[in-house]
Amino acid sequence: MLELRLVQGGLLKKVLESIKDLVNDANFDCSATGFSLQAMDSSQVAVVALLLRPEGFERYWCDRNISMGMNLNNMAKMLKCAGNDDIITLKAEDGSDTVTFMFESPTQDKIADFEMKLMDINSERLGFPEADYHAIVRMPSSEFARICKDLSSIGNTVVISVTKEGVRFSTRGDIGTANVVCRQNTAVDKPEEATIIEMNEPVSLTFGLRYMNSLTKATPLSNTVTLSLSSGLPAVVEYRIAEMGYIRFYLAPKIEE
Amino acid sequence: LKSQARIARFFQAS
């Protein structure tokens, strides 16, 4: 059986909000490594990888590896019924085709349980190749989301280029062009406001803004975002979830025909 | 001309 008690229940709500538009159905895997998910978006352009480590849970009990297939829209509907401050517990009995979400208010005066049907999902485990990235950019997640949103009102794709100058986000559309350059900036009051650029060699990749905008829905999970870029490889857009793990999006670039 | 790559081409299924 499985029982996972997460005091910061709001975090699971945010996780679902950040992936439910990208992925319809996915297997949540529960093992000694943690509560994880790996899924490809329906248009096969992006992969989501989530890990919530056992240490982040007040109670983390699963006596064997369990994979639970869930429709993420339905799961999001259920989690929307939990308050942002609620404690969320997931429970599943061995061999059961349902999972129960229990929501407790912080003062313990309201307890709700929602039972959701599980589904069978055949999904291949993907092998993520080890890569040395040409450039790694860490920046405030809100700034990255703002840039993607702004550029998507001008064009459909974004070219992300890292040079000695900084990281450049460019787009082009019927009404004109737009360029936003962020330079390395570590002279900030708080570390999460810094922009840090590690460049081994210059890199320039093109991505669909629709996907970029979709994955910036993870912004509430972390103050910072890390972009790892290499020519001809998917970008890795990572939001670290404080003390618990991460949500990573692998986004395929557009390639020359 | 750039076309959208499918993500699977980058990952070996394991």
Short mmCIF file of C-alpha atoms in Angstrom, two decimals:
data_model
loop_
_atom_site.label_atom_id
_atom_site.label_comp_id
_atom_site.label_asym_id
_atom_site.label_seq_id
_atom_site.Cartn_x
_atom_site.Cartn_y
_atom_site.Cartn_z
CA MET A 1 0.00 0.00 0.00
CA LEU A 2 0.96 3.61 -0.38
CA GLU A 3 0.54 6.62 1.89
CA LEU A 4 2.17 9.95 1.19
CA ARG A 5 1.47 12.88 3.49
CA LEU A 6 2.51 16.27 2.19
CA VAL A 7 2.17 19.15 4.65
CA GLN A 8 2.69 21.70 1.89
CA GLY A 9 -0.29 20.45 -0.09
CA GLY A 10 -0.32 23.65 -2.14
CA LEU A 11 2.83 22.45 -3.78
CA LEU A 12 1.10 19.45 -5.35
CA LYS A 13 -1.66 21.76 -6.59
CA LYS A 14 0.97 23.94 -8.27
CA VAL A 15 2.69 20.91 -9.81
CA LEU A 16 -0.56 19.80 -11.41
CA GLU A 17 -1.39 23.27 -12.68
CA SER A 18 2.02 23.41 -14.35
CA ILE A 19 1.72 20.14 -16.28
CA LYS A 20 -1.96 19.45 -16.88
CA ASP A 21 -2.12 21.47 -20.10
CA LEU A 22 0.98 19.79 -21.52
CA VAL A 23 0.26 16.17 -20.63
CA ASN A 24 -3.12 14.42 -20.56
CA ASP A 25 -2.35 11.10 -18.88
CA ALA A 26 0.72 9.97 -16.99
CA ASN A 27 2.01 7.33 -14.61
CA PHE A 28 3.06 8.56 -11.19
CA ASP A 29 5.74 6.24 -9.87
CA CYS A 30 6.35 5.79 -6.20
CA SER A 31 9.59 4.18 -5.03
CA ALA A 32 12.42 4.68 -2.54
CA THR A 33 13.73 7.42 -4.84
CA GLY A 34 10.59 9.45 -4.47
CA PHE A 35 7.29 10.31 -6.06
CA SER A 36 8.03 10.86 -9.72
CA LEU A 37 6.50 11.29 -13.12
CA GLN A 38 7.91 11.17 -16.60
CA ALA A 39 5.64 11.97 -19.51
CA MET A 40 5.68 13.22 -23.06
CA ASP A 41 3.31 15.90 -24.23
CA SER A 42 0.64 14.87 -26.72
CA SER A 43 2.36 16.60 -29.64
CA GLN A 44 5.64 14.81 -28.75
CA VAL A 45 7.70 17.97 -28.49
CA ALA A 46 8.28 18.09 -24.74
CA VAL A 47 8.93 15.72 -21.87
CA VAL A 48 8.10 16.48 -18.26
CA ALA A 49 10.12 14.90 -15.45
CA LEU A 50 9.02 15.48 -11.87
CA LEU A 51 10.70 14.28 -8.71
CA LEU A 52 9.48 14.84 -5.17
CA ARG A 53 11.92 13.17 -2.78
CA PRO A 54 10.74 11.21 0.27
CA GLU A 55 12.38 13.73 2.67
CA GLY A 56 9.87 16.35 1.56
CA PHE A 57 6.93 14.31 2.84
CA GLU A 58 5.91 14.12 6.48
CA ARG A 59 5.05 10.51 5.86
CA TYR A 60 6.32 8.58 2.88
CA TRP A 61 5.22 5.01 2.86
CA CYS A 62 5.19 2.68 -0.10
CA ASP A 63 6.09 -0.91 0.63
CA ARG A 64 6.83 -1.70 -3.01
CA ASN A 65 7.28 0.25 -6.22
CA ILE A 66 3.90 1.42 -7.42
CA SER A 67 2.92 3.02 -10.69
CA MET A 68 -0.40 4.83 -10.79
CA GLY A 69 -1.86 5.97 -14.10
CA MET A 70 -3.79 9.19 -13.75
CA ASN A 71 -5.63 11.57 -16.00
CA LEU A 72 -3.97 14.83 -15.04
CA ASN A 73 -6.98 17.00 -15.79
CA ASN A 74 -9.09 14.88 -13.47
CA MET A 75 -6.36 14.93 -10.82
CA ALA A 76 -6.14 18.73 -11.14
CA LYS A 77 -9.92 18.97 -10.71
CA MET A 78 -9.69 17.04 -7.46
CA LEU A 79 -6.69 18.97 -6.16
CA LYS A 80 -8.47 22.25 -6.90
CA CYS A 81 -10.84 21.24 -4.11
CA ALA A 82 -7.95 21.37 -1.61
CA GLY A 83 -7.11 24.66 0.05
CA ASN A 84 -3.69 26.16 -0.63
CA ASP A 85 -2.70 25.58 3.01
CA ASP A 86 -4.22 22.11 3.28
CA ILE A 87 -2.24 19.00 4.11
CA ILE A 88 -2.69 16.50 1.28
CA THR A 89 -2.38 12.75 1.76
CA LEU A 90 -2.40 10.28 -1.13
CA LYS A 91 -3.46 6.74 -0.31
CA ALA A 92 -3.75 3.63 -2.45
CA GLU A 93 -4.34 0.04 -1.44
CA ASP A 94 -2.47 -2.79 -3.14
CA GLY A 95 -4.18 -3.84 -6.34
CA SER A 96 -6.76 -1.08 -6.10
CA ASP A 97 -7.84 0.78 -9.20
CA THR A 98 -8.39 3.99 -7.28
CA VAL A 99 -6.32 6.56 -5.40
CA THR A 100 -7.64 8.64 -2.52
CA PHE A 101 -6.67 12.25 -1.94
CA MET A 102 -7.28 13.39 1.63
CA PHE A 103 -7.31 17.11 2.36
CA GLU A 104 -6.93 18.39 5.92
CA SER A 105 -7.26 22.05 6.77
CA PRO A 106 -4.29 23.41 8.78
CA THR A 107 -6.45 23.66 11.90
CA GLN A 108 -7.75 20.09 11.39
CA ASP A 109 -11.35 21.27 11.49
CA LYS A 110 -12.14 20.11 7.98
CA ILE A 111 -11.20 16.79 6.45
CA ALA A 112 -12.22 15.76 2.95
CA ASP A 113 -11.48 12.73 0.88
CA PHE A 114 -11.73 12.38 -2.86
CA GLU A 115 -11.36 9.04 -4.59
CA MET A 116 -10.19 9.01 -8.18
CA LYS A 117 -10.18 6.17 -10.69
CA LEU A 118 -6.77 5.11 -11.92
CA MET A 119 -6.12 4.15 -15.52
CA ASP A 120 -3.79 1.80 -17.36
CA ILE A 121 -1.19 3.74 -19.28
CA ASN A 122 1.49 2.11 -21.35
CA SER A 123 4.47 4.37 -21.29
CA GLU A 124 8.06 3.67 -22.18
CA ARG A 125 10.72 4.83 -19.76
CA LEU A 126 12.86 7.30 -21.60
CA GLY A 127 16.62 7.28 -21.36
CA PHE A 128 17.89 10.79 -20.82
CA PRO A 129 21.31 11.12 -22.42
CA GLU A 130 24.05 12.65 -20.31
CA ALA A 131 24.97 15.92 -21.92
CA ASP A 132 27.57 18.61 -21.44
CA TYR A 133 25.61 21.73 -22.06
CA HIS A 134 27.09 24.58 -24.05
CA ALA A 135 25.44 27.09 -21.80
CA ILE A 136 23.52 27.16 -18.55
CA VAL A 137 21.49 30.21 -17.60
CA ARG A 138 19.93 30.73 -14.21
CA MET A 139 17.52 33.62 -13.92
CA PRO A 140 14.45 34.72 -11.98
CA SER A 141 11.56 32.51 -13.10
CA SER A 142 9.16 35.46 -13.22
CA GLU A 143 11.50 37.30 -15.61
CA PHE A 144 11.72 34.29 -17.90
CA ALA A 145 7.92 33.91 -17.89
CA ARG A 146 7.50 37.60 -18.63
CA ILE A 147 9.86 37.44 -21.61
CA CYS A 148 8.12 34.37 -23.09
CA LYS A 149 4.71 36.02 -22.65
CA ASP A 150 5.85 39.32 -24.14
CA LEU A 151 7.52 37.71 -27.15
CA SER A 152 4.51 35.50 -27.89
CA SER A 153 2.47 38.62 -28.65
CA ILE A 154 4.92 39.38 -31.49
CA GLY A 155 5.92 35.97 -32.90
CA ASN A 156 5.43 32.21 -32.66
CA THR A 157 8.99 31.11 -32.05
CA VAL A 158 11.83 32.31 -29.86
CA VAL A 159 15.51 32.11 -30.66
CA ILE A 160 17.51 31.77 -27.45
CA SER A 161 21.16 32.66 -28.00
CA VAL A 162 23.89 32.68 -25.40
CA THR A 163 27.03 34.66 -26.19
CA LYS A 164 29.60 36.58 -24.18
CA GLU A 165 27.13 39.46 -24.29
CA GLY A 166 24.49 37.55 -22.35
CA VAL A 167 21.37 35.58 -23.17
CA ARG A 168 19.25 36.92 -26.00
CA PHE A 169 15.61 36.05 -26.60
CA SER A 170 14.47 37.03 -30.10
CA THR A 171 11.29 36.70 -32.08
CA ARG A 172 9.91 37.83 -35.39
CA GLY A 173 6.32 38.18 -36.54
CA ASP A 174 4.08 39.95 -39.02
CA ILE A 175 4.13 43.20 -37.03
CA GLY A 176 7.89 43.32 -36.44
CA THR A 177 10.68 41.91 -34.33
CA ALA A 178 11.66 41.84 -30.67
CA ASN A 179 14.92 41.19 -28.84
CA VAL A 180 15.43 40.94 -25.10
CA VAL A 181 18.97 40.61 -23.80
CA CYS A 182 19.65 39.63 -20.20
CA ARG A 183 23.18 40.13 -18.98
CA GLN A 184 24.82 38.37 -16.09
CA ASN A 185 23.87 40.23 -12.95
CA THR A 186 24.96 39.07 -9.54
CA ALA A 187 24.83 42.48 -7.83
CA VAL A 188 21.39 41.88 -6.39
CA ASP A 189 19.84 42.05 -2.93
CA LYS A 190 18.62 38.46 -2.96
CA PRO A 191 20.37 35.50 -4.62
CA GLU A 192 17.18 34.46 -6.41
CA GLU A 193 17.16 37.78 -8.28
CA ALA A 194 20.51 37.06 -9.92
CA THR A 195 21.06 36.16 -13.54
CA ILE A 196 23.99 33.79 -13.87
CA ILE A 197 25.32 32.70 -17.24
CA GLU A 198 27.81 29.85 -17.59
CA MET A 199 28.93 29.54 -21.19
CA ASN A 200 31.33 26.95 -22.51
CA GLU A 201 30.59 27.87 -26.10
CA PRO A 202 28.03 30.08 -27.82
CA VAL A 203 24.71 28.40 -28.59
CA SER A 204 21.59 29.41 -30.44
CA LEU A 205 18.39 27.37 -30.52
CA THR A 206 14.84 27.99 -31.74
CA PHE A 207 11.75 26.94 -29.80
CA GLY A 208 8.02 27.23 -30.20
CA LEU A 209 6.72 29.93 -27.85
CA ARG A 210 3.51 27.99 -27.31
CA TYR A 211 5.51 25.30 -25.49
CA MET A 212 7.71 27.78 -23.65
CA ASN A 213 4.64 29.60 -22.38
CA SER A 214 3.06 26.34 -21.33
CA LEU A 215 6.01 25.27 -19.21
CA THR A 216 6.29 28.68 -17.53
CA LYS A 217 3.12 27.65 -15.69
CA ALA A 218 5.61 26.08 -13.26
CA THR A 219 6.78 29.57 -12.26
CA PRO A 220 4.93 29.55 -8.90
CA LEU A 221 7.01 26.51 -7.88
CA SER A 222 10.34 28.31 -7.82
CA ASN A 223 11.82 31.81 -7.76
CA THR A 224 14.47 30.79 -10.26
CA VAL A 225 14.60 28.80 -13.47
CA THR A 226 17.62 27.15 -15.08
CA LEU A 227 17.91 26.80 -18.85
CA SER A 228 20.48 24.26 -20.10
CA LEU A 229 21.21 24.60 -23.79
CA SER A 230 23.26 22.63 -26.30
CA SER A 231 23.14 22.69 -30.08
CA GLY A 232 20.91 19.97 -31.45
CA LEU A 233 19.67 18.82 -28.05
CA PRO A 234 16.44 19.49 -26.21
CA ALA A 235 16.65 22.44 -23.84
CA VAL A 236 16.22 21.53 -20.20
CA VAL A 237 14.11 24.04 -18.32
CA GLU A 238 14.33 23.26 -14.63
CA TYR A 239 12.35 24.61 -11.71
CA ARG A 240 13.76 23.43 -8.41
CA ILE A 241 11.18 22.67 -5.78
CA ALA A 242 12.72 23.79 -2.50
CA GLU A 243 14.13 20.92 -0.44
CA MET A 244 12.03 18.39 -2.32
CA GLY A 245 13.15 17.94 -5.88
CA TYR A 246 12.44 19.44 -9.25
CA ILE A 247 10.25 19.70 -12.26
CA ARG A 248 12.18 19.56 -15.53
CA PHE A 249 10.90 20.15 -18.99
CA TYR A 250 12.85 18.82 -21.96
CA LEU A 251 11.84 20.81 -25.00
CA ALA A 252 12.83 19.78 -28.52
CA PRO A 253 14.27 22.61 -30.59
CA LYS A 254 13.22 23.43 -34.11
CA ILE A 255 15.75 22.01 -36.52
CA GLU A 256 16.98 22.92 -40.00
CA GLU A 257 15.23 21.03 -42.75
CA LEU B 1 13.59 26.57 -42.91
CA LYS B 2 13.16 25.11 -39.49
CA SER B 3 10.77 22.37 -38.55
CA GLN B 4 9.75 21.19 -35.14
CA ALA B 5 11.74 18.15 -34.01
CA ARG B 6 9.97 15.39 -32.14
CA ILE B 7 11.45 14.86 -28.69
CA ALA B 8 11.71 11.09 -29.02
CA ARG B 9 14.57 11.38 -31.51
CA PHE B 10 16.75 12.61 -28.63
CA PHE B 11 15.96 9.86 -26.16
CA GLN B 12 16.64 6.18 -26.29
CA ALA B 13 13.66 4.29 -24.95
CA SER B 14 14.93 2.05 -22.15
#
